[in-house]
Amino acid sequence: MSVTQNVAPGAPGIPARWTSSAKSGVGTSLSPAGQIWFTISHGILNEIYYPRLDNACTRDLGLIVTDPNGYFSEEKRDAVHTIEPFEDGVPAYRLVNTASDGAYRIEKRILADPARPALLQEITFTALNGAPGNYRVYALLAPHLVNAGMGNTAWVGEHKAKPVLFASGRGTCLALASSLPWRTCSAGYVGFSDGWQQLHNTGELEPACRRAENGNVALTGEIGFSATETKALLALGFGATPDEAAENAFASLNRGFEPAAKAYVQNWRKWQKGLLPLDRHDESGINSYRTSTAVLATHRSITTPGAAVASLSIPWGFNKGDDDLGGYHLVWPRDLVETAGGFLAAGDAASALQILDYLSSIQQPDGHWPQNAWLDGSAYWPGIQMDECAFPLLLADALHRAGHLPRARLLTLLPMIERAAGYVARNGPVTGEDRWEEDAGYSPFTLAVEIAALLGTADLLEACGRQDAATYLRETADGWNDQVERWTYVTGTAACKSAGADGYYVRIAPPDSAEAGSPTDGHVPIKNRPPGDTDRPAKEIISPDALALVRFGLRAASDPRVVDTVKVIDAQLRCALPQGPLWYRYTSDGYGEHEDGAPFDGTGQGRPWPLLAGERAHYELAAGRKDGATSLLATLEQSAGPGGLLPEQVWDGADIPERELLHGRPSGSAMPLVWAHSEHIKLLRSLRDGAVFDMPPQGVKRYIEDKTVSPFRTWRFNNKIRTMPAGKTLRIELLDPATIHWSTDNWMTAHDSQTAENAFGIHLADLPVAGLPKGSTLIFTFFWPATGDWENVDFAVISGDQDSQ
């Protein structure tokens, strides 16, 4: 192999890829000095994050075993793996990788050093076939320091006369040191001159390859095992400079594994001790509750209190490269509030309060939250989802009702609360994207969150002396709640007939348009489908999302419309699996592997979500069927992968072992999904309490018990209603002051009404037309005093029997 000045050939390497998202372990030290988060899959370390939870620094770090006779074995591919935590709720791990051919066994203990940014991996190598001295064991490390594969530099160097494997990129450095000094080492470009290629092709490392710059690089070093030295400690240190990274690595080596392990375990024991005892062991013996709580805590930021990412994984990462910088290691406000609910259900109100404070810090000036964001709040994707704008209000209300937001603390959050409530009131009920981040329109899930949030916020504002603002939010919630069925409920369809139901709530109905008689008459574009196979009639798309109307207290579980919807959901979306029933997100979902098991690549076929079993269990509990909820809890837990981590989706096809897809087991999407673990914790709490833990009480009282209806129907430029029930007052809401010029007799006579601004910057006027006979038409237009202009368009609303268009 020819090299120039010890630089490896093959720059910049093959296109970079991430690795499997099917994690079997995740961990962190819970220490401000640590600043490391790590993941494990297939018996090796995968992405390691430093110094922030949203910045991946490695692809993976595993071992290769060779012998002089041409033997080559890579533990992640050629071994059987087992993993177990040090103890319940402590995410440090013991791994055993046994070669499939019976040649060797590798035992590891892995954790992050609480004292500094370094990751420790104690490795014991045992020869099962042949003499120990016959084997050579190499560490293979793929740096991704720039949160991407390309743009990294790796080299073999020294620190205080000891050999070290170094890498750097964009101001971050790593150093890999070994207690048994490295023998031969190399740095190369992936796919051309990396250590894997060298060992696979020649059985030897090329010591002349000592540097690989600005590319997709890999470091390889032979661990100094011998017949008598079969245990080594590897320390992967991080820092702003190579020297700092090396100092951290050697400080951890010199301190040793046991002192670091003692401090690590103590940190986790202390935190777990403060939680409610909801412990439950699943069929495999894993304490599923402590696993879920550890997952939640592992996904929190140390440096940005209250921030937590959706998952330390990149779905189908082995098929994704540098064009997917974020993966799931981003903050989704919806997932974050669900995480806060998990903490609250487990008895950790302090963490939930930190999340609320963090959400306040990243709120946008107009009151909304980004679709998802980096830890510093900078938006990643540009969409706006109204449920994400309302969820933080539900969190504030839940904390307040539980006694964790006394009035003084509430007043400090009041600006955030008022901005968010104003944004929801001004821009709802239609959402730009539903909770699956895809379609605009009237979503039962989003509507439920919005309405419940407005009611909860009204209580918060009332507690702060904002009575007028509270009244307006309740009036808005009432008006929206009255129209949920008009916007999202259909009857007499083929799906009704097939399921023996009168009607059902659709997944989402598109925004009102002049072409459609009602929102449910429109078409919905299904994302992640092949071109030309996207649009479906809204009436044909079913989703478990409708259960949110019960979860958030707007409809009784026994409401015939809900019961019928459940029949249709089960007829179309229920999937029988070995662990029990799971559900798909919606009809014709395309977010999942292809039929042949090929990874999702922008199109695919949606697979069942364990999370939805948790949501269904909460519905069963609300319906008084605790046994059904308990059975679904077991189904949820039995959908976990090795180590007890819950996946986003599971594989519903026949086994495809070569793609690691087994019937009923985790698919290639995200694992763990923090949201699913939060739902698991909330379900445990709900079952203990005998009631749905996070169901807001306001809607139950207002709509189910008191059967409150709205005296208003509201017209806006973003919701130009064309009919209204007889007996209702027409409320006009505008974003600027105006004179409303209106008539009920085709301009034979006319009236003027002035708008008044409310607490949320909405200019409104109530037109006294409740006495209009059925069939009457109200005509109106606007004069805008700020510009002296007339609207020059007449709008009309017809008084009718019901909310139909």
mmCIF file with all atom_site columns, C-alpha atoms in Angstrom, residues 64 82 86-87 105 182 203 228 321 417 420 431-432 545 554 594 615 622 654 720 759 764:
data_model
loop_
_atom_site.group_PDB
_atom_site.id
_atom_site.type_symbol
_atom_site.label_atom_id
_atom_site.label_alt_id
_atom_site.label_comp_id
_atom_site.label_asym_id
_atom_site.label_entity_id
_atom_site.label_seq_id
_atom_site.pdbx_PDB_ins_code
_atom_site.Cartn_x
_atom_site.Cartn_y
_atom_site.Cartn_z
_atom_site.occupancy
_atom_site.B_iso_or_equiv
_atom_site.pdbx_formal_charge
_atom_site.auth_seq_id
_atom_site.auth_comp_id
_atom_site.auth_asym_id
_atom_site.auth_atom_id
_atom_site.pdbx_PDB_model_num
ATOM 1  C CA . ILE A 1 64  ? -12.586 -7.362  15.112 1.00 0.00 ? 64  ILE A CA 1
ATOM 2  C CA . THR A 1 82  ? -26.741 -10.499 25.286 1.00 0.00 ? 82  THR A CA 1
ATOM 3  C CA . PHE A 1 86  ? -25.920 -3.346  36.171 1.00 0.00 ? 86  PHE A CA 1
ATOM 4  C CA . GLU A 1 87  ? -29.153 -3.274  38.185 1.00 0.00 ? 87  GLU A CA 1
ATOM 5  C CA . ARG A 1 105 ? -16.365 -14.825 23.850 1.00 0.00 ? 105 ARG A CA 1
ATOM 6  C CA . TRP A 1 182 ? -1.974  -0.306  21.529 1.00 0.00 ? 182 TRP A CA 1
ATOM 7  C CA . GLY A 1 203 ? -5.018  -9.911  7.908  1.00 0.00 ? 203 GLY A CA 1
ATOM 8  C CA . THR A 1 228 ? -1.916  -13.903 30.356 1.00 0.00 ? 228 THR A CA 1
ATOM 9  C CA . GLY A 1 321 ? -26.068 9.538   5.597  1.00 0.00 ? 321 GLY A CA 1
ATOM 10 C CA . ILE A 1 417 ? -48.996 31.071  28.756 1.00 0.00 ? 417 ILE A CA 1
ATOM 11 C CA . ALA A 1 420 ? -49.304 30.408  23.560 1.00 0.00 ? 420 ALA A CA 1
ATOM 12 C CA . THR A 1 431 ? -53.507 22.788  12.024 1.00 0.00 ? 431 THR A CA 1
ATOM 13 C CA . GLY A 1 432 ? -50.774 23.162  9.438  1.00 0.00 ? 432 GLY A CA 1
ATOM 14 C CA . ASP A 1 545 ? -56.098 9.548   16.837 1.00 0.00 ? 545 ASP A CA 1
ATOM 15 C CA . LEU A 1 554 ? -64.109 15.932  25.551 1.00 0.00 ? 554 LEU A CA 1
ATOM 16 C CA . HIS A 1 594 ? -41.146 -1.652  2.120  1.00 0.00 ? 594 HIS A CA 1
ATOM 17 C CA . GLU A 1 615 ? -53.116 4.877   24.101 1.00 0.00 ? 615 GLU A CA 1
ATOM 18 C CA . ALA A 1 622 ? -61.543 5.176   30.682 1.00 0.00 ? 622 ALA A CA 1
ATOM 19 C CA . ALA A 1 654 ? -43.039 -12.842 7.821  1.00 0.00 ? 654 ALA A CA 1
ATOM 20 C CA . LYS A 1 720 ? -65.037 31.621  6.673  1.00 0.00 ? 720 LYS A CA 1
ATOM 21 C CA . ALA A 1 759 ? -56.433 40.221  25.653 1.00 0.00 ? 759 ALA A CA 1
ATOM 22 C CA . LEU A 1 764 ? -64.048 40.898  17.692 1.00 0.00 ? 764 LEU A CA 1
#
